Coordinates of C-alpha atoms and ligand atoms in Angstrom, one line a residue:
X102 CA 97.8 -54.3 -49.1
X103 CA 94.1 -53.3 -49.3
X104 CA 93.3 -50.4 -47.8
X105 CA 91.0 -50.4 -44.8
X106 CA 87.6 -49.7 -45.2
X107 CA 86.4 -46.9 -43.3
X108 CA 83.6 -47.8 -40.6
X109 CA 80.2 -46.4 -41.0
X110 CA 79.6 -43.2 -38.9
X111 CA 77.5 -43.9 -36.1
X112 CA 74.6 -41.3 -36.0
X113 CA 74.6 -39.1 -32.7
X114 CA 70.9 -38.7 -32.5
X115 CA 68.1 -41.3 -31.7
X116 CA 65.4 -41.8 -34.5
X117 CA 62.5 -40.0 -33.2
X118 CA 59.6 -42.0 -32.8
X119 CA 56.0 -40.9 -34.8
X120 CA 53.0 -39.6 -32.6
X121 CA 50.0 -38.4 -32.9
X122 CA 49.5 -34.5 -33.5
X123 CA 48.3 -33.1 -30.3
X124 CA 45.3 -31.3 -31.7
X125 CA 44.5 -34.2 -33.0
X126 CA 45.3 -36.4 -30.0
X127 CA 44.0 -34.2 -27.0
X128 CA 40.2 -35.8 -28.2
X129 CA 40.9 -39.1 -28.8
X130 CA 41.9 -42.0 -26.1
X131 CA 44.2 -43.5 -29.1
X132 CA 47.7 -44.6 -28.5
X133 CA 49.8 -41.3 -28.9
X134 CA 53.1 -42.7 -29.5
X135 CA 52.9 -44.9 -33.0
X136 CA 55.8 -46.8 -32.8
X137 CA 58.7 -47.5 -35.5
X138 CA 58.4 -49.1 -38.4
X139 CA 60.8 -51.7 -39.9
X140 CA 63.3 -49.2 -41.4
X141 CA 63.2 -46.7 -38.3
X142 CA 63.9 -49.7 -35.9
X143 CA 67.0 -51.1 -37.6
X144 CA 68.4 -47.6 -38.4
X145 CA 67.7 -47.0 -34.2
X146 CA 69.3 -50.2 -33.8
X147 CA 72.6 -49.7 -36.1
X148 CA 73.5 -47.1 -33.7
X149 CA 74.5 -49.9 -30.8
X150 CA 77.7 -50.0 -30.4
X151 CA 77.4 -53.7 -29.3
X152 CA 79.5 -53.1 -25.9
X153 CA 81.2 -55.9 -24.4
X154 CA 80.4 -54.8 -20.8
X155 CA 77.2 -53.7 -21.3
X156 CA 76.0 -51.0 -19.0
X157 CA 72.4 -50.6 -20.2
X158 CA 71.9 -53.9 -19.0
X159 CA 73.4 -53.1 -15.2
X160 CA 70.8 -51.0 -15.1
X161 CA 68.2 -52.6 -16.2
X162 CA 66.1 -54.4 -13.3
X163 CA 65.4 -57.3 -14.8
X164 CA 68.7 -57.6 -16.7
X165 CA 67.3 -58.0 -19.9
X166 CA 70.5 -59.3 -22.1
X167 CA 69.9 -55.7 -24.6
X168 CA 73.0 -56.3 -27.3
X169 CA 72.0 -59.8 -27.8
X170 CA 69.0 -58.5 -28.7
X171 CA 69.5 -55.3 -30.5
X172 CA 71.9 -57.6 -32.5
X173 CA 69.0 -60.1 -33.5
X174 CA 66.8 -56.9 -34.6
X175 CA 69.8 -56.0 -36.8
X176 CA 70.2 -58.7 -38.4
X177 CA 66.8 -59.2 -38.9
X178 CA 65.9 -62.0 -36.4
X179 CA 62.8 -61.0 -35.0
X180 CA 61.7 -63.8 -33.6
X181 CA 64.8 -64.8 -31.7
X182 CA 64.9 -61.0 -30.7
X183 CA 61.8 -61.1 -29.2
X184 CA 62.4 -64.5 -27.4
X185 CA 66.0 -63.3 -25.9
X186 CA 63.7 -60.4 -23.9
X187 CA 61.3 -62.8 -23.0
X188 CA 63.8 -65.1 -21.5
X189 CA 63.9 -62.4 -18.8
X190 CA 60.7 -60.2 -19.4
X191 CA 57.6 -61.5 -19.8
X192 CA 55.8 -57.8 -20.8
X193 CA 58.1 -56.6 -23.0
X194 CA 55.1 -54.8 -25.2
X195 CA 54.3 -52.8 -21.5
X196 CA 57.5 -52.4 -20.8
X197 CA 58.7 -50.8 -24.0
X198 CA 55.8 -48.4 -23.5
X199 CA 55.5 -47.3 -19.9
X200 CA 59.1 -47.9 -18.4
X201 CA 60.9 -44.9 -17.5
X202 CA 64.1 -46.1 -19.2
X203 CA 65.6 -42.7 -19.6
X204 CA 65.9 -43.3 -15.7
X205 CA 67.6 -46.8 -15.8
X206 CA 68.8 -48.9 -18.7
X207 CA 69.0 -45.9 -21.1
X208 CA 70.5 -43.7 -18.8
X209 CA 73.7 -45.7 -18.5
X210 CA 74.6 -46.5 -22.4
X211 CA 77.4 -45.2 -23.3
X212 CA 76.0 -43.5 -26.9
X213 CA 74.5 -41.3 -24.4
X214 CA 78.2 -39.9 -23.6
X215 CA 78.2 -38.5 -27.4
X216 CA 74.8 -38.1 -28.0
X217 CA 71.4 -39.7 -27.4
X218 CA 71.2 -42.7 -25.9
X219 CA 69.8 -46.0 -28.2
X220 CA 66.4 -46.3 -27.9
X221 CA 66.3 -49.5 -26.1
X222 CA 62.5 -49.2 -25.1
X223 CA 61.2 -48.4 -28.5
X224 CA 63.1 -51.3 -30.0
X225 CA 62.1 -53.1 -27.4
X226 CA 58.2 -52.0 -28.1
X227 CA 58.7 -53.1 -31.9
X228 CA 60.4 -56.3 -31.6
X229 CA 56.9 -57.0 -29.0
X230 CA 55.1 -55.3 -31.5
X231 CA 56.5 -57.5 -34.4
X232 CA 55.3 -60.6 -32.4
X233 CA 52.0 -59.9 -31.6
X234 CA 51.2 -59.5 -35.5
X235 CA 53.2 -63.0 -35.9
X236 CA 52.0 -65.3 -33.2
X237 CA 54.0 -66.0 -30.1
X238 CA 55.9 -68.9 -29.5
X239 CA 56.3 -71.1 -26.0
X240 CA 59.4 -71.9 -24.6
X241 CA 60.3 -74.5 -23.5
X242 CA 59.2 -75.6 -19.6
X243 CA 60.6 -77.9 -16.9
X244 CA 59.1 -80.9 -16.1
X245 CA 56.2 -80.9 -13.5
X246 CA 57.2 -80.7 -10.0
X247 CA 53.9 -81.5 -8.8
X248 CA 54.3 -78.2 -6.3
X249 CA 51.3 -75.8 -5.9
X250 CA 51.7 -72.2 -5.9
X251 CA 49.4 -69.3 -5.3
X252 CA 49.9 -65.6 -6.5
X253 CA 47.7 -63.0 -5.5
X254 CA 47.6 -60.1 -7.4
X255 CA 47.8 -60.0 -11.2
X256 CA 49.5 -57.2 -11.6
X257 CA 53.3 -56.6 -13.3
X258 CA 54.5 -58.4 -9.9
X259 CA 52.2 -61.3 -9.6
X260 CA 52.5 -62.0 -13.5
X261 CA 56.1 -61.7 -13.6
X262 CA 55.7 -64.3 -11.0
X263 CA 54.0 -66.7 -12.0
X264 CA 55.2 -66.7 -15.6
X265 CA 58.7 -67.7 -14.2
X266 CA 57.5 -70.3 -12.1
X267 CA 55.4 -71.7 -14.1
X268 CA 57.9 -72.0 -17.1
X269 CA 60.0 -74.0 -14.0
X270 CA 57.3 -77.0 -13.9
X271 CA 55.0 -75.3 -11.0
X272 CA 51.8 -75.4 -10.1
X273 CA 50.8 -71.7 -10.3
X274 CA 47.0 -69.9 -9.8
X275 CA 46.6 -66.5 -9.5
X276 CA 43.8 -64.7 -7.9
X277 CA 42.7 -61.7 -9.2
X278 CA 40.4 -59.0 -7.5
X279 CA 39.4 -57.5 -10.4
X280 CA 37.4 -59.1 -13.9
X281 CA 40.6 -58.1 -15.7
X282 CA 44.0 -59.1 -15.2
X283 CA 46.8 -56.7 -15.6
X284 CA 46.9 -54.4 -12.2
X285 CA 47.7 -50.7 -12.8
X286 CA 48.2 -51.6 -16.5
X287 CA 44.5 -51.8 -16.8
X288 CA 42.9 -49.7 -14.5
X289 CA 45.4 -47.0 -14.1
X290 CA 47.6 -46.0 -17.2
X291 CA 44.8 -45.0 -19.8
X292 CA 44.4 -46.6 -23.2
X293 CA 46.3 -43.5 -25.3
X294 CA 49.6 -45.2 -23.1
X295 CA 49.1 -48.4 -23.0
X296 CA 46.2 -50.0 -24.9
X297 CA 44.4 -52.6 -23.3
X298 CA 44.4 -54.8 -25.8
X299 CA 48.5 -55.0 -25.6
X300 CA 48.1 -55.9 -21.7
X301 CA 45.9 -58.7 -22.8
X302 CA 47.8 -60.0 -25.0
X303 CA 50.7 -60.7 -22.6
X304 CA 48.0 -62.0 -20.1
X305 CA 47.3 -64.3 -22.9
X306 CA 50.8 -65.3 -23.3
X307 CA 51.3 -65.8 -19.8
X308 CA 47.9 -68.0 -19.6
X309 CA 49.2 -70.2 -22.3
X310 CA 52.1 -71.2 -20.4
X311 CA 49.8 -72.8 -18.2
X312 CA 49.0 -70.2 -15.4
X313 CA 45.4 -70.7 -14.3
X314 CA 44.1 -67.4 -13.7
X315 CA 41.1 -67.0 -11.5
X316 CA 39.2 -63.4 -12.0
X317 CA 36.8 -61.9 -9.2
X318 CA 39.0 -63.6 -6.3
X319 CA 39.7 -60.7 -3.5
X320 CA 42.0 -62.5 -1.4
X321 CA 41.0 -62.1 2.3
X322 CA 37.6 -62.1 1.6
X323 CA 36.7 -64.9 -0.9
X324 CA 39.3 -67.2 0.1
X325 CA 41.8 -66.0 2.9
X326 CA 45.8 -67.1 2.7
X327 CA 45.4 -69.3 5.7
X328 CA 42.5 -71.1 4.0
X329 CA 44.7 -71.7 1.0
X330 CA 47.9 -72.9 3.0
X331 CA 45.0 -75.5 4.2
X332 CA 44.0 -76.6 0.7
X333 CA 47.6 -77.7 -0.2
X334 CA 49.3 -75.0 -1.9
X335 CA 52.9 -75.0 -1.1
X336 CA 53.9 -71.3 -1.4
X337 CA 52.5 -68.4 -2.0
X338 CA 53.4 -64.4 -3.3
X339 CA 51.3 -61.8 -2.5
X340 CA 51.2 -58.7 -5.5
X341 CA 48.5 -57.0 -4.5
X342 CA 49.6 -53.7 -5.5
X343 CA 49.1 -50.2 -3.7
X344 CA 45.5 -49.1 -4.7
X345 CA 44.5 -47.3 -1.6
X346 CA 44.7 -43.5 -2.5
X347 CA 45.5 -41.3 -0.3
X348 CA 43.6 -38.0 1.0
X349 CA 44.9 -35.0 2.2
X350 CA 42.1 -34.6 5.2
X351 CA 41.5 -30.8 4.1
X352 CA 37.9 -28.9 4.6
X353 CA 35.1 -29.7 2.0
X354 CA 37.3 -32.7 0.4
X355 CA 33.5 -34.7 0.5
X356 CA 32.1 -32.2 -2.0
X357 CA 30.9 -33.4 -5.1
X358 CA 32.8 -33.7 -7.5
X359 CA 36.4 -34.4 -5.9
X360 CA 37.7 -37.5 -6.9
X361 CA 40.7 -40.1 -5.7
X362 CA 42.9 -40.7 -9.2
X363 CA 42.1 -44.1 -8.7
X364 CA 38.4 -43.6 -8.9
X365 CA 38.5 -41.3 -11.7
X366 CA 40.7 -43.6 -14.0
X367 CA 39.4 -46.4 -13.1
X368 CA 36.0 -45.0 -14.5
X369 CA 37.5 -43.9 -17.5
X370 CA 39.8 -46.6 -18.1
X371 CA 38.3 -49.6 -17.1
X372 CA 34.6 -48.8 -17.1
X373 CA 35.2 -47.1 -20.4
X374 CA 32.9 -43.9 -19.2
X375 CA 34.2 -42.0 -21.8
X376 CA 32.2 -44.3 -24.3
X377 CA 28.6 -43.5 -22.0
X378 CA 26.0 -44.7 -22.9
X379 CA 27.9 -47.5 -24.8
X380 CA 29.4 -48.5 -21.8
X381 CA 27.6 -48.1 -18.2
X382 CA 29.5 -45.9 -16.3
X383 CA 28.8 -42.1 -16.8
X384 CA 31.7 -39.9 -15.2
X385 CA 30.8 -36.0 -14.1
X386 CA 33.3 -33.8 -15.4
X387 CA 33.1 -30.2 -15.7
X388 CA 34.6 -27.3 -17.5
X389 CA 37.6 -26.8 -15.0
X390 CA 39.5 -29.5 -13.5
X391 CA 42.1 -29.1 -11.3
X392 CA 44.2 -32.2 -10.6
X393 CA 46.6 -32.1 -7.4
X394 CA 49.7 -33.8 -7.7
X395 CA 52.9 -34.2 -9.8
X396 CA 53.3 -37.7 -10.5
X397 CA 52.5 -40.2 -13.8
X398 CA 49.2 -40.8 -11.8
X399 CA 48.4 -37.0 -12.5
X400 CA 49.6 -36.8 -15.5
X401 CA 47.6 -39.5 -16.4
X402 CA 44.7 -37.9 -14.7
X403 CA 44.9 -34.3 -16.4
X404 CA 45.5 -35.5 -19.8
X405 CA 42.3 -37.8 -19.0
X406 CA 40.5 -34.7 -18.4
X407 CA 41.4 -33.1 -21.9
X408 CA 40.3 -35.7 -23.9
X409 CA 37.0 -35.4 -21.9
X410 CA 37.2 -31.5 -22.5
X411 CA 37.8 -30.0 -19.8
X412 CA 40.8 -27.5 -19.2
X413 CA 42.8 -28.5 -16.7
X414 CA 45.6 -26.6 -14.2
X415 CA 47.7 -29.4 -12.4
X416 CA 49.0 -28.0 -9.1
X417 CA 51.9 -29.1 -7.6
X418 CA 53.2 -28.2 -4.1
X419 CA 57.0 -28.2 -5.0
X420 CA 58.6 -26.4 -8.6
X421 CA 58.8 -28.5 -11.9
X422 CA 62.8 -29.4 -11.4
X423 CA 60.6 -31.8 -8.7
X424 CA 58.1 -33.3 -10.8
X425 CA 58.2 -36.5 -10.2
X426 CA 56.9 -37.7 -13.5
X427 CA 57.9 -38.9 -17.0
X428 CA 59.8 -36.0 -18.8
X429 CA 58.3 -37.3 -21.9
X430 CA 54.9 -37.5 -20.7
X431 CA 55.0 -33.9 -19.1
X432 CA 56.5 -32.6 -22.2
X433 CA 53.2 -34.7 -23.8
X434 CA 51.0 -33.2 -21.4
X435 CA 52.2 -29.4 -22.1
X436 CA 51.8 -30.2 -25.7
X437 CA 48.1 -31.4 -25.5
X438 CA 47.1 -27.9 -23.7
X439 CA 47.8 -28.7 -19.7
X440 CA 48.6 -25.8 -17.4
X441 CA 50.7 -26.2 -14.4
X442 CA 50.5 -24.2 -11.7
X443 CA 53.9 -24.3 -9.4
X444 CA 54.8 -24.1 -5.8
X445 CA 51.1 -24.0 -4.4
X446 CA 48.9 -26.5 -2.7
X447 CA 45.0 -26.3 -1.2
X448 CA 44.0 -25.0 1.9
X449 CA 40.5 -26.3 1.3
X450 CA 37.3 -26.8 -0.9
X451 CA 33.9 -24.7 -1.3
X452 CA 30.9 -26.3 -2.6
X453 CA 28.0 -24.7 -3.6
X454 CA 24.5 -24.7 -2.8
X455 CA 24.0 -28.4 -3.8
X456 CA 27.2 -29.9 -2.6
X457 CA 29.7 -29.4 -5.4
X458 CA 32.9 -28.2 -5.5
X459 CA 33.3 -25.0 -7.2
X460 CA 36.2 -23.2 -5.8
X461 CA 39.3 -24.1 -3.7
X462 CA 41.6 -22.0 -1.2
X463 CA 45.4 -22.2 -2.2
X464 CA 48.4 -21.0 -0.6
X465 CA 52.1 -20.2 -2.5
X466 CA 54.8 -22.7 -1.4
X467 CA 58.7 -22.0 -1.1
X468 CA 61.2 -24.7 -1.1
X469 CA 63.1 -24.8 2.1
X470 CA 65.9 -27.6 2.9
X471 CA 65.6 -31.2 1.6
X472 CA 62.8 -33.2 3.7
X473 CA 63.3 -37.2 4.1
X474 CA 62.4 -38.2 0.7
X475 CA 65.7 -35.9 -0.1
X476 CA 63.8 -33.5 -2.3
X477 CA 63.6 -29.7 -1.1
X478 CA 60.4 -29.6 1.0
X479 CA 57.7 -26.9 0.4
X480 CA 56.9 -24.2 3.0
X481 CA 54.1 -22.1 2.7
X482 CA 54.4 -18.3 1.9
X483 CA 52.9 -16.6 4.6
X484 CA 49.7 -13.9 3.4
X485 CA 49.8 -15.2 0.1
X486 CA 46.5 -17.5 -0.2
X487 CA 44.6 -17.6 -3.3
X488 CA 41.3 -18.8 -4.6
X489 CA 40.6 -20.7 -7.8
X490 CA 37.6 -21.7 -9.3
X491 CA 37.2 -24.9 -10.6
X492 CA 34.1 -27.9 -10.9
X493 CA 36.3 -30.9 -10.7
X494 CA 39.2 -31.8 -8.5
X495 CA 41.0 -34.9 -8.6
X496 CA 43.6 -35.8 -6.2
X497 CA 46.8 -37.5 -7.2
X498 CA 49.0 -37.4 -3.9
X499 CA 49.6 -41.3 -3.7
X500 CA 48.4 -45.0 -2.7
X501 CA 49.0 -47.2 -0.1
X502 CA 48.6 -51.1 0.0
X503 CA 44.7 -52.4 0.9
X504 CA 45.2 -53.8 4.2
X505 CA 42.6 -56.4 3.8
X506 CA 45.6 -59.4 3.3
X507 CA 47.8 -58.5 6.0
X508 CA 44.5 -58.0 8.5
X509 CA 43.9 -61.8 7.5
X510 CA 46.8 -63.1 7.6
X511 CA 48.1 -63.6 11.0
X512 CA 52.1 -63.2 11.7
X513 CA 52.4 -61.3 8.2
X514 CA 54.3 -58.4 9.5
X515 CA 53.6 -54.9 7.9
X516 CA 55.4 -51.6 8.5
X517 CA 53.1 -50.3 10.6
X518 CA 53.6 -46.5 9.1
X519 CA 53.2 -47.5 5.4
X520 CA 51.2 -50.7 5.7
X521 CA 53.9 -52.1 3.4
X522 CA 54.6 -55.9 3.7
X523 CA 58.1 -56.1 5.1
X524 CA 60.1 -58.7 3.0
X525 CA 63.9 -59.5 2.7
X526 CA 66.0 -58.7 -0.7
X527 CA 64.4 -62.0 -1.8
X528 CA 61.1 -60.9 -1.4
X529 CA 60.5 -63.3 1.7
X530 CA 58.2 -62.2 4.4
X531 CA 57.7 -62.9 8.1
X532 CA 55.8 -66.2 7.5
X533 CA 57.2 -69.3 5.5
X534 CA 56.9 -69.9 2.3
X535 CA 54.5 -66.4 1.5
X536 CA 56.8 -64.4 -0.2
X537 CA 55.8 -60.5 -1.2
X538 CA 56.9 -57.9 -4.3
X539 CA 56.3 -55.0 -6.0
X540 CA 54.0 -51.9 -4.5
X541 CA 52.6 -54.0 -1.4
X542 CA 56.0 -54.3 -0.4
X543 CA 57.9 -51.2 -1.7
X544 CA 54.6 -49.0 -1.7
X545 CA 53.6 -47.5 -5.2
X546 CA 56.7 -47.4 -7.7
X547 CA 57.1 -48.6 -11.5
X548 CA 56.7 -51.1 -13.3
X549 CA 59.6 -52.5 -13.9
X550 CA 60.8 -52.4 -10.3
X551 CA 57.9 -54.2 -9.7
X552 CA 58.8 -56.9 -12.3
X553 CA 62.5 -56.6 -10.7
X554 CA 61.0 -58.0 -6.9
X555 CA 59.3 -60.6 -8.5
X556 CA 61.7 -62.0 -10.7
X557 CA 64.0 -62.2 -7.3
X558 CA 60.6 -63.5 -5.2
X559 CA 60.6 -66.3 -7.8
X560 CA 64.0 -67.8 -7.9
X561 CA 63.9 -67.9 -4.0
X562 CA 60.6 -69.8 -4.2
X563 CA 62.0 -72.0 -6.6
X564 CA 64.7 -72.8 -4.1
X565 CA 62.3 -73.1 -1.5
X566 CA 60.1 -75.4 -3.0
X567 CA 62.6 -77.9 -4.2
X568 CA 63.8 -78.3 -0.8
X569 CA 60.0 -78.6 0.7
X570 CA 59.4 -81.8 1.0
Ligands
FAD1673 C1 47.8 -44.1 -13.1 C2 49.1 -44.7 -13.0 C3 50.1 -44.5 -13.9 C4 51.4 -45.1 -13.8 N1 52.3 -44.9 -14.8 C5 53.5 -45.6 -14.7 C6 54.4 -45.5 -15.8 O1 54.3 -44.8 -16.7 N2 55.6 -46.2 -15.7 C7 55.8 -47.1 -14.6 O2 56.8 -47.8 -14.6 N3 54.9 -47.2 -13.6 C8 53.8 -46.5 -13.6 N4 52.9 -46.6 -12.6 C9 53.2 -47.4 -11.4 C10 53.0 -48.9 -11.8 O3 51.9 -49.1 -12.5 C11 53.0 -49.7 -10.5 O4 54.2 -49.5 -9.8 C12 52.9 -51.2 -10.8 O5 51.7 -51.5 -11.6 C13 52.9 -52.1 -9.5 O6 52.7 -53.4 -9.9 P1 52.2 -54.5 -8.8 O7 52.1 -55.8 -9.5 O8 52.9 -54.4 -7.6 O9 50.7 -53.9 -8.4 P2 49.3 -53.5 -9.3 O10 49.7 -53.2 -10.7 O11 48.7 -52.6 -8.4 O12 48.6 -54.9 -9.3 C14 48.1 -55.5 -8.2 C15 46.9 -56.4 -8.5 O13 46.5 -57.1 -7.4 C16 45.0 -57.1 -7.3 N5 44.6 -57.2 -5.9 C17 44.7 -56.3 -5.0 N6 44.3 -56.8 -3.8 C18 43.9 -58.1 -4.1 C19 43.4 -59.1 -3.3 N7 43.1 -59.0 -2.0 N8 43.1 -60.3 -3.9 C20 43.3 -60.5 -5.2 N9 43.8 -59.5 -6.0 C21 44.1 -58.4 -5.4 C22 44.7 -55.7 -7.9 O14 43.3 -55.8 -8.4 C23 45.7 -55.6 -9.1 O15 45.2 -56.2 -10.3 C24 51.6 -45.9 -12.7 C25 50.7 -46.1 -11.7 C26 49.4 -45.5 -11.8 C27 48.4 -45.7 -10.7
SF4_1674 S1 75.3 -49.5 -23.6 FE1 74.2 -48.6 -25.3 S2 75.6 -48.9 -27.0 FE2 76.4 -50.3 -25.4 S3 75.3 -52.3 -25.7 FE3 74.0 -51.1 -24.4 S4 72.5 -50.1 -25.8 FE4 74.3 -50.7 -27.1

């Protein structure tokens, strides 16, 4: 009898992925993270252990089918790889980037009881990768319905919306506020996460499926969602996002030089103010910036502010066990020079003769028993206030939803604490046929969970417009 081969061992560790130095990177706005190449993506992939109950995929939002697919990159089909995410996720090249899948799919694959985890997001990110240098191909769509559907919002919601309806024979426009489709993916993670140009491209896809996209349209202001119910369109989902930011309503916060997040990335990102005077925008930063907060939006925010350099301290009310953002992009962060200051938070902000900031009061925080959100809540330290100096603050503490839909659209009921559209597990809101998803509804979250309400928001509009007669 022959004797039995013996089978391959499977490697514990993950391939590591290539990145910039961060010398190097900390004064540049290029991607940091390079990506695998061919023979680091099927070495990553080899270590799959094919499962036949799959748990990455339970926890994966938008159930991606990840064997089939890791299976395709090993044997080299890349273009049915590729196609097998799509089938269920139309960003896969955002998604491999920016998803917190150490959190979710990753967390829950069994190579991680041994060792590392696979790499699903990075194969992910090649196999998307791999098709933007080769073309993209359509699949196939259902014949027309002759139903009209509006999306508002063009954000990972709205997009994963109307890319699934549309491939179902609908309709679909989407109205887009800004001159750029793509949500937070444009104007809020910068370009050394997520280049633009990668967003676009899965605009583009989504465009040649047949979505009409129509740029500078604020909803409730240049059409309302009662005018468009009037001009025949059958259903509609609102994706607005969260982009209000949030304030803390301390002394001096109206100084010059305090900014929202949103308005600081949104001039460096969008309005490419790093490039001044290329580009129009200038953006004031100074030596010092402090950024308040502990989130991605900080993060995002205080490694910004390097690559504009400044040195920046992020302050963060709660310790780092609490950090709220990526591991790997605080790990990034530490790497490129940021210095976090723990357990304190501002009392308030002096400006100086002219109206800048250029000092704030601070106070040293304890962590007492869990608080709502279940995390430990700070407490200040009594007698132990501080002052730091800095010439630019930016403030990272969180968004709400614009109310400008729900304040014209009448029976749309909102949570009247968050501002948050209230919708069912399929997304459907108080008024027929206007379904909701993503940070209007849930108020600001990820990506991906964001992609998850719409992809449930869609199949119930399906349903409902087939039965609308
Ligand atoms: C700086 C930053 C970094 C982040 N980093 C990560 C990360 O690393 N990983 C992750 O998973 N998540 C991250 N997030 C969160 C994530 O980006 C959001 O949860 C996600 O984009 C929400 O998607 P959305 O479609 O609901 O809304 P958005 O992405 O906010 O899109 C909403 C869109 O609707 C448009 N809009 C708003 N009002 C109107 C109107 N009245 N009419 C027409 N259009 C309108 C807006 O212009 C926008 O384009 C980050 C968020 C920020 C701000
Ligand atoms: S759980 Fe891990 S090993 Fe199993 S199929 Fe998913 S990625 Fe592969």
């Amino acid at each position: 009898m022959a004797e039995a081969k013996p089978k391959p061992k499977i490697k514990k560790e993950a391939i590591e992925m290539p990145k910039q130095e961060p010398k190097a990177r900390v004064k540049n706005f290029n991607e940091v993270a390079l990506g695998y190449d061919e023979e680091q993506a099927l070495e990553e992939a080899s270590r799959c252990l094919q499962c036949v109950k799959p748990q990455c995929v339970v926890g994966c939002p938008v159930e991606v089918p990840i064997p089939e697919f890791i299976k395709c990159l090993r044997e080299k089909k890349y273009a049915e790889g590729i196609a097998t995410i799509k089938a269920k996720n139309a960003l896969p090249a955002v998604c491999g980037r920016v998803c917190p899948q150490e959190e979710q799919c990753q967390v829950k694959c069994v190579m991680g009881k041994i060792g590392h985890p696979v790499s699903i997001g990075r194969l992910e990110r090649y196999l998307a990768d791999w098709e933007r240098e080769h073309g993209f191909q359509l699949p196939e769509k259902g014949k027309p319905t002759g139903k009209k559907v509006a999306v508002v919002g063009a954000g990972p919601a709205g997009l994963t919306v109307a890319a699934d309806l549309v491939k179902l024979g609908h309709d679909v426009t989407m109205f887009e506020a800004l001159h750029l489709a793509g949500g937070v993916l444009v104007y809020g993670i910068p370009e050394f996460r997520l280049p633009k140009k990668i967003v676009q491209n899965e605009v583009n896809y989504i465009q040649k499926l047949g979505v009409d996209l129509r740029l500078g349209n604020l909803i409730g202001r240049t059409h309302t969602i009662p005018e468009l119910m009037k001009n025949g369109y059958d259903a509609f989902f609102i994706g607005s996002g969260a982009g209000l930011p949030q304030f803390m309503d301390l002394p001096g916060e109206n100084l010059g030089g305090i900014y929202s997040a949103n308005e600081f990335l949104i001039r460096v990102n969008l309005m490419k103010a790093y490039n001044f005077p290329d580009y129009d925008t200038p953006i004031r930063i100074g030596k010092h910036v402090v950024v308040i907060g502990g989130g991605n939006v900080a993060m995002d925010c205080a490694r910004s502010s390097m690559r504009l350099g400044a040195s920046v301290c992020l302050l963060y009310r709660r310790s780092r066990e609490e950090l709220p953002a990526r591991k790997e992009e605080i790990e990034n962060a530490e790497e490129e020079g940021l210095v976090c200051k723990f357990l304190a938070a501002p009392l308030r902000f002096i400006g100086d003769e002219k109206g800048w900031v250029k000092a704030m009061d601070c106070e040293c925080m304890e962590l007492g028993p869990p608080d709502a959100s279940g995390r430990r809540r700070p407490v200040p330290i009594k007698g132990s206030e501080f002052t730091m100096e800095t010439d630019t603050v930016i403030i990272a503490i969180g968004q709400t939803p614009n109310p400008i839909i729900q304040r014209t659209t009448e029976g749309l009921v909102v949570n009247p604490k968050h501002g948050t559209i209230i919708v069912d597990e399929n997304g459907k809101t108080s008024l027929d046929g206007v379904y909701a998803g993503g940070d209007v509804a849930t108020g600001a979250a990820t990506v991906i969970s964001a992609m998850g309400m719409g992809k449930k928001a869609a199949k119930s509009m399906h349903e409902y417009l087939q039965n609308k007669k």
